[in-house]
Short mmCIF file of C-alpha atoms in Angstrom, two decimals:
data_model
loop_
_atom_site.label_atom_id
_atom_site.label_comp_id
_atom_site.label_asym_id
_atom_site.label_seq_id
_atom_site.Cartn_x
_atom_site.Cartn_y
_atom_site.Cartn_z
CA MET A 1039 -14.10 183.05 123.48
CA ASN A 1040 -14.86 185.31 126.15
CA PRO A 1041 -14.22 183.88 129.43
CA THR A 1042 -17.02 184.72 131.48
CA LEU A 1043 -19.58 183.81 128.97
CA LYS A 1044 -17.80 180.62 128.24
CA LEU A 1045 -17.53 180.00 132.21
CA ALA A 1046 -21.57 180.96 132.06
CA LEU A 1047 -22.26 178.52 129.33
CA VAL A 1048 -20.25 175.57 131.05
CA LEU A 1049 -21.86 176.11 134.26
CA ILE A 1050 -25.66 176.17 132.98
CA ILE A 1051 -25.01 173.12 131.03
CA ALA A 1052 -23.42 171.10 133.88
CA LEU A 1053 -26.22 172.28 136.13
CA GLU A 1054 -29.21 171.31 133.52
CA ILE A 1055 -27.41 167.83 132.67
CA SER A 1056 -27.21 167.33 136.52
CA PHE A 1057 -30.90 167.50 136.76
CA THR A 1058 -31.96 165.89 133.52
CA GLN A 1059 -31.38 162.24 132.54
CA VAL A 1060 -30.76 161.94 128.48
CA TRP A 1061 -27.63 159.92 127.99
CA THR A 1062 -27.52 160.87 123.98
CA VAL A 1063 -27.46 164.88 124.98
CA ASN A 1064 -24.35 163.38 127.27
CA VAL A 1065 -22.83 161.68 124.79
CA ALA A 1066 -23.57 164.90 121.96
CA LEU A 1067 -21.88 167.00 124.24
CA LEU A 1068 -18.93 164.52 125.15
CA VAL A 1069 -18.18 164.39 121.29
CA VAL A 1070 -18.33 168.39 120.97
CA CYS A 1071 -16.11 168.66 123.78
CA PHE A 1072 -13.43 166.13 122.59
CA ILE A 1073 -13.56 167.91 118.77
CA LEU A 1074 -12.78 171.04 120.73
CA MET A 1075 -10.18 169.93 123.07
CA ILE A 1076 -8.60 168.22 119.52
CA ALA A 1077 -9.18 171.68 117.67
CA TYR A 1078 -7.47 173.43 120.30
CA ARG A 1079 -4.24 171.05 120.68
CA VAL A 1080 -4.68 169.84 124.43
CA LYS A 1081 -1.81 167.43 124.94
CA LEU A 1082 -2.39 163.78 124.35
CA LYS A 1083 -1.05 163.05 127.80
CA ARG A 1084 -3.78 165.42 129.37
CA LEU A 1085 -6.63 164.08 127.06
CA LEU A 1086 -5.65 160.55 128.35
CA TRP A 1087 -5.66 161.44 131.93
CA LEU A 1088 -9.00 163.21 131.48
CA THR A 1089 -10.38 160.11 130.12
CA LEU A 1090 -8.66 157.52 132.28
CA VAL A 1091 -9.41 159.01 136.05
CA PRO A 1092 -13.52 159.53 135.09
CA LEU A 1093 -13.42 155.96 133.60
CA PHE A 1094 -12.44 154.39 136.84
CA PHE A 1095 -14.63 156.76 139.04
CA ALA A 1096 -17.75 156.58 136.63
CA THR A 1097 -17.01 152.75 136.68
CA ALA A 1098 -16.96 152.32 140.57
CA LEU A 1099 -19.56 154.43 141.00
CA VAL A 1100 -21.92 152.62 138.46
CA TRP A 1101 -20.83 149.09 140.04
CA SER A 1102 -21.55 150.50 143.74
CA LEU A 1103 -24.89 151.70 142.44
CA SER A 1104 -25.88 148.42 141.08
CA LEU A 1105 -24.68 146.48 143.84
CA GLN A 1106 -26.20 148.48 146.81
CA GLY A 1107 -28.92 150.61 144.92
CA SER A 1108 -32.14 150.00 142.74
CA ALA A 1109 -31.21 151.92 139.90
CA SER A 1110 -32.38 150.96 136.03
CA SER A 1111 -29.93 150.37 133.56
CA HIS A 1112 -31.04 153.53 131.57
CA PHE A 1113 -30.03 155.79 134.74
CA LEU A 1114 -26.77 153.82 135.23
CA ILE A 1115 -25.70 154.95 131.58
CA VAL A 1116 -26.87 158.50 132.60
CA ILE A 1117 -24.73 158.74 135.50
CA PHE A 1118 -21.74 156.93 133.54
CA THR A 1119 -21.71 159.38 130.71
CA ARG A 1120 -22.61 162.47 132.95
CA MET A 1121 -19.36 161.98 134.91
CA PHE A 1122 -17.41 161.93 131.62
CA VAL A 1123 -19.25 165.36 130.40
CA TYR A 1124 -18.13 167.12 133.68
CA VAL A 1125 -14.47 166.17 133.06
CA TYR A 1126 -14.59 167.00 129.43
CA MET A 1127 -16.50 170.41 129.68
CA GLY A 1128 -14.16 171.22 132.64
CA GLY A 1129 -11.01 170.28 130.44
CA VAL A 1130 -12.27 172.55 127.69
CA PHE A 1131 -12.45 175.17 129.75
CA THR A 1132 -9.29 175.22 131.81
CA GLN A 1133 -7.23 173.99 128.66
CA THR A 1134 -8.68 177.38 127.06
CA THR A 1135 -8.87 179.81 129.74
CA GLU A 1136 -6.15 181.36 131.62
CA PRO A 1137 -6.80 182.30 135.28
CA LEU A 1138 -5.75 185.89 134.57
CA MET A 1139 -8.04 186.37 131.65
CA LEU A 1140 -10.66 185.00 133.53
CA THR A 1141 -10.38 187.70 136.33
CA ARG A 1142 -9.94 190.32 134.00
CA SER A 1143 -13.08 189.35 131.77
CA LEU A 1144 -14.87 188.95 135.46
CA GLU A 1145 -13.96 192.49 136.38
CA GLN A 1146 -14.70 193.91 132.80
CA ASN A 1147 -17.59 192.03 131.69
CA ALA A 1148 -19.23 190.76 134.97
CA LYS A 1149 -18.55 193.66 137.05
CA LEU A 1150 -16.62 192.02 139.74
CA PRO A 1151 -15.67 194.54 142.36
CA SER A 1152 -12.10 195.23 141.35
CA LYS A 1153 -10.97 194.75 144.97
CA PHE A 1154 -12.08 190.86 144.54
CA ALA A 1155 -10.51 190.76 141.09
CA TYR A 1156 -7.05 192.32 142.14
CA GLY A 1157 -6.96 190.50 145.73
CA PHE A 1158 -7.64 187.03 143.90
CA LEU A 1159 -5.00 187.38 141.46
CA ALA A 1160 -2.36 188.58 144.33
CA ALA A 1161 -3.10 185.45 146.33
CA PHE A 1162 -2.97 183.25 142.96
CA ASN A 1163 0.46 184.31 142.08
CA LEU A 1164 1.53 183.10 145.47
CA LEU A 1165 1.01 179.56 144.53
CA PRO A 1166 4.23 178.32 144.07
CA LYS A 1167 5.20 180.13 147.20
CA ILE A 1168 2.23 178.57 149.30
CA ARG A 1169 3.54 175.27 148.13
CA THR A 1170 7.11 175.30 149.13
CA GLU A 1171 5.58 176.95 152.57
CA VAL A 1172 3.55 173.73 153.25
CA ALA A 1173 6.62 171.83 152.38
CA THR A 1174 8.82 173.96 154.96
CA ILE A 1175 6.29 173.81 157.56
CA ARG A 1176 6.62 170.14 157.65
CA ALA A 1177 10.12 169.99 157.39
CA ALA A 1178 10.69 172.26 160.14
CA ALA A 1179 8.25 170.35 162.28
CA LEU A 1180 9.86 166.89 161.13
CA MET A 1181 13.32 168.23 162.33
CA ARG A 1182 12.08 168.51 165.77
CA GLY A 1183 10.12 165.20 165.46
CA GLN A 1184 6.83 166.30 164.97
CA VAL A 1185 5.02 164.47 162.25
CA LEU A 1186 1.96 166.71 161.01
CA HIS A 1187 -0.70 164.73 159.53
CA VAL A 1188 -3.67 166.49 157.48
CA TRP A 1189 -5.53 166.13 160.85
CA SER A 1190 -2.91 168.18 163.01
CA PRO A 1191 -4.26 171.40 164.25
CA GLN A 1192 -0.65 172.65 164.45
CA LEU A 1193 -0.50 172.16 160.67
CA TYR A 1194 -3.43 174.83 160.17
CA PHE A 1195 -2.39 176.75 163.04
CA LYS A 1196 0.46 177.61 161.18
CA VAL A 1197 -0.84 177.89 157.97
CA ILE A 1198 -3.31 180.33 159.19
CA LEU A 1199 -0.57 182.81 160.81
CA VAL A 1200 1.39 182.85 157.39
CA ALA A 1201 -1.69 183.14 155.40
CA MET A 1202 -2.69 186.50 157.77
CA ASN A 1203 0.93 187.57 157.50
CA TRP A 1204 1.01 187.24 153.96
CA SER A 1205 -2.43 188.73 153.30
CA ASP A 1206 -1.42 192.04 155.32
CA GLN A 1207 2.03 192.58 153.33
CA LEU A 1208 -0.04 191.92 150.08
CA ALA A 1209 -2.43 194.28 150.71
CA SER A 1210 -0.15 196.98 152.20
CA ALA A 1211 1.93 196.58 149.18
CA MET A 1212 -1.14 197.12 146.77
CA ALA A 1213 -1.76 200.06 148.56
CA SER A 1214 1.64 201.62 148.50
CA HIS A 1215 1.32 201.04 144.51
CA GLY A 1216 -1.55 203.29 144.61
CA PHE A 1217 -4.44 200.48 144.60
CA VAL A 1218 -7.61 202.31 146.10
CA GLU A 1219 -10.67 200.10 146.85
CA GLY A 1220 -13.96 201.02 144.76
CA ALA A 1221 -11.88 203.89 142.82
CA PRO A 1222 -12.71 204.01 139.34
CA ARG A 1223 -10.21 202.32 137.35
CA THR A 1224 -8.70 202.06 133.40
CA HIS A 1225 -7.73 198.86 132.10
CA ALA A 1226 -4.39 198.45 129.94
CA VAL A 1227 -5.74 195.15 128.47
CA THR A 1228 -9.55 195.22 127.51
CA VAL A 1229 -11.20 191.75 127.12
CA PRO A 1230 -13.30 191.95 124.04
CA LEU A 1231 -17.03 190.83 124.14
CA PRO A 1232 -18.03 190.27 120.60
CA LYS A 1233 -21.22 189.68 119.33
CA TRP A 1234 -20.86 186.31 117.90
CA ASN A 1235 -19.83 185.00 121.54
CA TRP A 1236 -23.46 185.99 122.41
CA TRP A 1237 -24.87 183.96 119.07
CA VAL A 1238 -22.43 180.91 120.06
CA CYS A 1239 -23.62 180.82 123.89
CA GLY A 1240 -27.18 181.28 122.99
CA MET A 1241 -27.45 178.82 120.05
CA SER A 1242 -25.32 176.23 122.25
CA LEU A 1243 -28.07 176.65 125.11
CA VAL A 1244 -31.01 176.32 122.30
CA ALA A 1245 -29.32 173.10 121.16
CA VAL A 1246 -29.19 171.61 124.38
CA GLN A 1247 -32.44 172.51 125.50
CA LEU A 1248 -33.98 171.03 122.46
CA GLY A 1249 -31.93 167.70 123.07
CA LEU A 1250 -33.15 167.52 126.66
CA PHE A 1251 -36.90 168.11 125.89
CA TRP A 1252 -36.92 166.78 122.54
CA GLY A 1253 -37.92 163.13 124.14
CA LEU A 1254 -34.85 161.78 123.35
CA PRO A 1255 -33.75 158.69 125.59
CA MET B 854 -20.83 194.05 160.52
CA LYS B 855 -17.55 194.29 158.85
CA GLY B 856 -17.48 194.15 155.24
CA TRP B 857 -14.95 192.73 153.07
CA HIS B 858 -11.78 194.40 152.36
CA VAL B 859 -8.87 193.58 150.03
CA ARG B 860 -6.77 192.33 152.92
CA ASP B 861 -9.64 189.96 153.93
CA ILE B 862 -9.93 188.61 150.03
CA ILE B 863 -6.41 188.02 149.76
CA PHE B 864 -6.44 185.82 153.04
CA VAL B 865 -9.32 183.87 152.17
CA THR B 866 -7.73 182.95 148.87
CA ILE B 867 -4.22 182.13 150.46
CA LEU B 868 -6.30 180.03 152.94
CA ALA B 869 -8.20 178.25 150.04
CA ILE B 870 -4.83 177.60 148.01
CA PHE B 871 -3.32 176.15 151.63
CA MET B 872 -6.20 174.18 151.80
CA GLY B 873 -5.89 172.86 148.22
CA THR B 874 -2.12 172.05 148.83
CA ILE B 875 -2.65 169.95 151.85
CA PHE B 876 -5.67 168.33 150.41
CA PHE B 877 -3.21 167.55 147.46
CA VAL B 878 -0.85 166.01 149.73
CA THR B 879 -3.47 163.50 150.59
CA GLY B 880 -4.63 162.86 147.00
CA PRO B 881 -3.26 159.63 146.70
CA LEU B 882 -4.45 158.33 149.89
CA TYR B 883 -8.19 158.91 148.33
CA THR B 884 -7.08 157.10 145.16
CA VAL B 885 -6.03 154.16 147.20
CA LEU B 886 -8.99 153.91 149.65
CA ALA B 887 -11.32 154.36 146.45
CA ALA B 888 -9.57 151.50 144.77
CA ALA B 889 -9.38 149.34 147.77
CA LEU B 890 -13.43 149.77 148.45
CA ALA B 891 -14.45 149.89 144.53
CA PRO B 892 -14.60 146.06 143.99
CA ALA B 893 -17.28 145.57 146.85
CA GLY B 894 -19.23 148.38 145.42
CA LEU B 895 -17.85 150.57 148.28
CA GLN B 896 -16.41 153.28 146.61
CA PRO B 897 -18.61 156.02 147.61
CA LEU B 898 -17.38 155.54 150.84
CA ALA B 899 -13.87 156.90 150.28
CA ASN B 900 -15.76 159.77 148.99
CA GLU B 901 -17.71 160.19 152.26
CA LEU B 902 -14.66 159.50 154.56
CA LEU B 903 -12.41 161.90 153.06
CA LEU B 904 -15.39 164.69 152.35
CA GLY B 905 -14.83 166.24 155.71
CA ILE B 906 -10.83 167.50 154.55
CA TRP B 907 -12.61 168.77 151.42
CA VAL B 908 -14.98 171.05 153.02
CA MET B 909 -12.93 172.01 155.69
CA ALA B 910 -11.93 175.54 153.97
CA GLY B 911 -15.70 176.63 154.52
CA PRO B 912 -15.88 176.52 158.47
CA LEU B 913 -12.26 177.69 158.80
CA ALA B 914 -12.65 180.95 156.82
CA GLY B 915 -16.26 181.32 158.72
CA PHE B 916 -14.81 180.87 161.98
CA ILE B 917 -12.01 183.15 161.44
CA ILE B 918 -13.09 185.85 159.54
CA ARG B 919 -16.37 186.28 160.71
CA ILE B 920 -17.87 188.21 157.72
CA PRO B 921 -21.20 187.09 156.49
CA GLY B 922 -20.21 185.24 153.07
CA SER B 923 -16.73 184.50 154.17
CA ALA B 924 -17.54 180.48 154.45
CA THR B 925 -19.14 180.32 151.25
CA LEU B 926 -16.33 182.42 149.63
CA GLY B 927 -13.68 180.52 150.95
CA GLU B 928 -14.96 176.98 150.28
CA PHE B 929 -15.94 178.27 146.70
CA LEU B 930 -12.36 179.62 146.17
CA GLY B 931 -10.68 176.33 147.25
CA ALA B 932 -12.94 175.16 144.28
CA VAL B 933 -11.62 177.56 141.46
CA VAL B 934 -8.12 176.62 142.64
CA GLU B 935 -8.52 172.85 142.44
CA MET B 936 -10.49 173.37 139.09
CA PHE B 937 -7.19 175.70 137.52
CA PHE B 938 -4.44 173.55 139.11
CA GLY B 939 -4.62 169.89 138.62
CA GLY B 940 -8.15 169.42 139.04
CA ILE B 941 -10.02 167.47 136.54
CA TRP B 942 -14.15 167.71 137.60
CA GLY B 943 -14.11 171.04 135.93
CA ALA B 944 -17.57 172.70 136.21
CA SER B 945 -19.25 170.25 138.68
CA THR B 946 -16.30 171.32 141.10
CA LEU B 947 -17.50 174.72 140.88
CA ILE B 948 -20.89 173.66 141.57
CA SER B 949 -20.39 171.53 144.43
CA GLY B 950 -17.73 174.26 145.78
CA ALA B 951 -20.67 176.78 145.90
CA LEU B 952 -22.93 174.29 147.44
CA GLN B 953 -20.48 173.07 150.31
CA GLY B 954 -19.67 177.04 150.95
CA ILE B 955 -23.49 177.58 151.35
CA GLY B 956 -23.71 174.26 153.32
CA SER B 957 -21.50 175.72 155.95
CA GLU B 958 -22.22 179.37 155.62
CA LEU B 959 -25.96 178.18 156.75
CA GLY B 960 -24.66 177.14 159.86
CA PHE B 961 -23.18 180.66 160.59
CA ALA B 962 -26.06 182.14 159.11
CA LEU B 963 -28.46 180.36 161.48
CA THR B 964 -27.07 181.73 164.49
CA GLY B 965 -26.97 185.26 163.54
CA TYR B 966 -22.98 185.51 162.91
CA LYS B 967 -22.82 186.03 166.60
CA HIS B 968 -21.78 182.96 168.33
CA TYR B 969 -18.51 181.22 167.64
CA GLY B 970 -18.45 177.79 169.57
CA TRP B 971 -19.09 174.39 169.12
CA PHE B 972 -22.89 174.73 168.71
CA THR B 973 -22.26 176.84 165.73
CA LEU B 974 -19.58 174.48 164.36
CA ALA B 975 -21.85 171.31 164.78
CA LEU B 976 -24.48 173.09 163.26
CA SER B 977 -22.51 174.17 160.28
CA SER B 978 -21.21 170.45 159.69
CA LEU B 979 -25.05 169.27 159.96
CA THR B 980 -26.37 171.75 157.33
CA THR B 981 -23.14 170.96 155.09
CA ALA B 982 -24.00 167.41 155.31
CA ILE B 983 -27.37 167.84 154.24
CA VAL B 984 -26.92 170.51 151.50
CA THR B 985 -24.05 168.25 150.01
CA PHE B 986 -25.86 164.85 150.19
CA GLY B 987 -28.84 166.57 148.86
CA TRP B 988 -26.71 167.72 145.66
CA ASP B 989 -25.03 163.92 145.47
CA MET B 990 -28.31 162.39 145.60
CA ILE B 991 -29.35 164.53 142.54
CA LYS B 992 -25.78 164.28 140.72
CA ASN B 993 -24.33 161.01 141.38
CA GLY B 994 -27.71 159.34 141.55
CA TYR B 995 -27.34 158.44 145.44
CA ALA B 996 -31.07 158.87 145.64
CA SER B 997 -31.28 155.11 144.05
CA TYR B 998 -29.23 153.34 146.88
CA HIS B 999 -31.00 150.89 149.18
CA LEU B 1000 -32.29 153.20 152.30
CA GLY B 1001 -29.83 151.14 154.68
CA PHE B 1002 -26.55 151.81 152.30
CA MET B 1003 -27.52 155.70 151.85
CA ALA B 1004 -28.41 155.94 155.63
CA LEU B 1005 -24.66 154.39 156.19
CA LEU B 1006 -23.17 156.87 153.54
CA PHE B 1007 -25.02 160.08 155.16
CA VAL B 1008 -23.77 159.00 158.70
CA VAL B 1009 -20.23 158.27 157.53
CA ARG B 1010 -20.25 161.80 155.66
CA LEU B 1011 -21.97 163.66 158.63
CA LEU B 1012 -19.08 162.42 161.00
CA SER B 1013 -16.13 163.30 158.71
CA ILE B 1014 -17.53 166.85 158.13
CA PHE B 1015 -17.97 166.94 162.07
CA PHE B 1016 -14.49 165.50 162.66
CA PHE B 1017 -12.61 167.98 160.11
CA GLY B 1018 -15.01 170.92 159.92
CA GLY B 1019 -16.12 170.42 163.29
CA VAL B 1020 -13.61 169.38 166.00
CA LEU B 1021 -10.44 169.83 164.12
CA THR B 1022 -11.78 173.65 163.15
CA LYS B 1023 -12.09 174.26 167.21
CA LEU B 1024 -8.97 172.83 168.04
CA ILE B 1025 -7.28 175.04 165.39
CA ALA B 1026 -9.28 178.06 166.65
CA ASN B 1027 -8.12 177.14 170.18
CA LEU B 1028 -4.84 177.61 169.10
CA LEU B 1029 -5.42 180.67 167.56
CA VAL B 1030 -7.28 182.16 170.82
CA ARG B 1031 -4.21 181.17 172.77
CA ALA B 1032 -1.86 183.06 170.40
CA HIS B 1033 -4.25 186.14 170.80
CA VAL B 1034 -4.88 186.23 167.25
CA LEU B 1035 -8.34 185.28 167.63
CA PRO B 1036 -10.85 187.08 170.37
CA SER B 1037 -11.18 184.28 173.15
CA ALA B 1038 -14.30 182.66 172.31
CA ALA B 1039 -16.50 183.71 175.65
CA HIS B 1040 -19.59 183.12 173.71
#
């Protein structure tokens, strides 16, 4: 399915279930997401992780709400299942979507300006380098007997200087490779947006609306 | 007023990834804190205590880049990074990220993107706390807490955001001013 459309669908449903309190729809969404993840061969380890983590947080939140608050049991069930829906829907989305395809699709199908699309991509590809850099900064400080914590301004100071440096270099590199902001572009890879995608998206939304406003518990 | 250029876009994204990476280092801290507080029904407090680190990318980007929308973009991108690299909360991460960004953006917008000092940062912390708390009232059912506990959660959240998004951001900005990376904060 087209990444932009998929993202829009996931976001709309997530917003809707946040504002409504129908646990049956939550459970139905859970089942659908679970089947989709199985169908797309999501690894068992990942699936377990996606189940155990929300299980802990949902249980802790519900426990806390019932100790410190005055929520009805219906509302507690809604909150509990809602958390799983967020995680499972997110799981279906991230496990079936490549960041690269999403950015391409956002540029081509959602008309995101190309400077944003390529700017993001340039930075995302630095991810491994960024991880190493954080470790390097900490190690370099340790050698001078300084421990950099999450609350140390020096850590962020150094990180910001590196970020400025790299973004300068990357921007010049892109310019020297012929990237011109706002210039019309052709695409080596086109992301298709077939008609059936719109049907799937529309039908899913109709189904969710029916479920939410039919009067189900 | 400045507009967005490819260099700024790359900078915000790199900054967002850096913040995400730093946050992941504290991941175990959150889990331990949450687990320790959970039996007493205080698990949300762990969230409130550490939320400040989470929302720091917003004020930091807003304070350094000074283009309207930079706080929102910085925080939102942080959420995108989290979603794709190890985060499990998926769609709700994006929504919270956007809301946190808008929350801190409001502080800068209310002062017309002209004043970069304590007042703006304090205002931005307040707007972030209000917007995100409103969202948690809807999404996580905070609205059904007893009033006293709700107030406690809000105050802890505000303090955490003010410490990381206000005090720490100002200290970092001071360092950047001393290094002549940022214009001196005369106003």
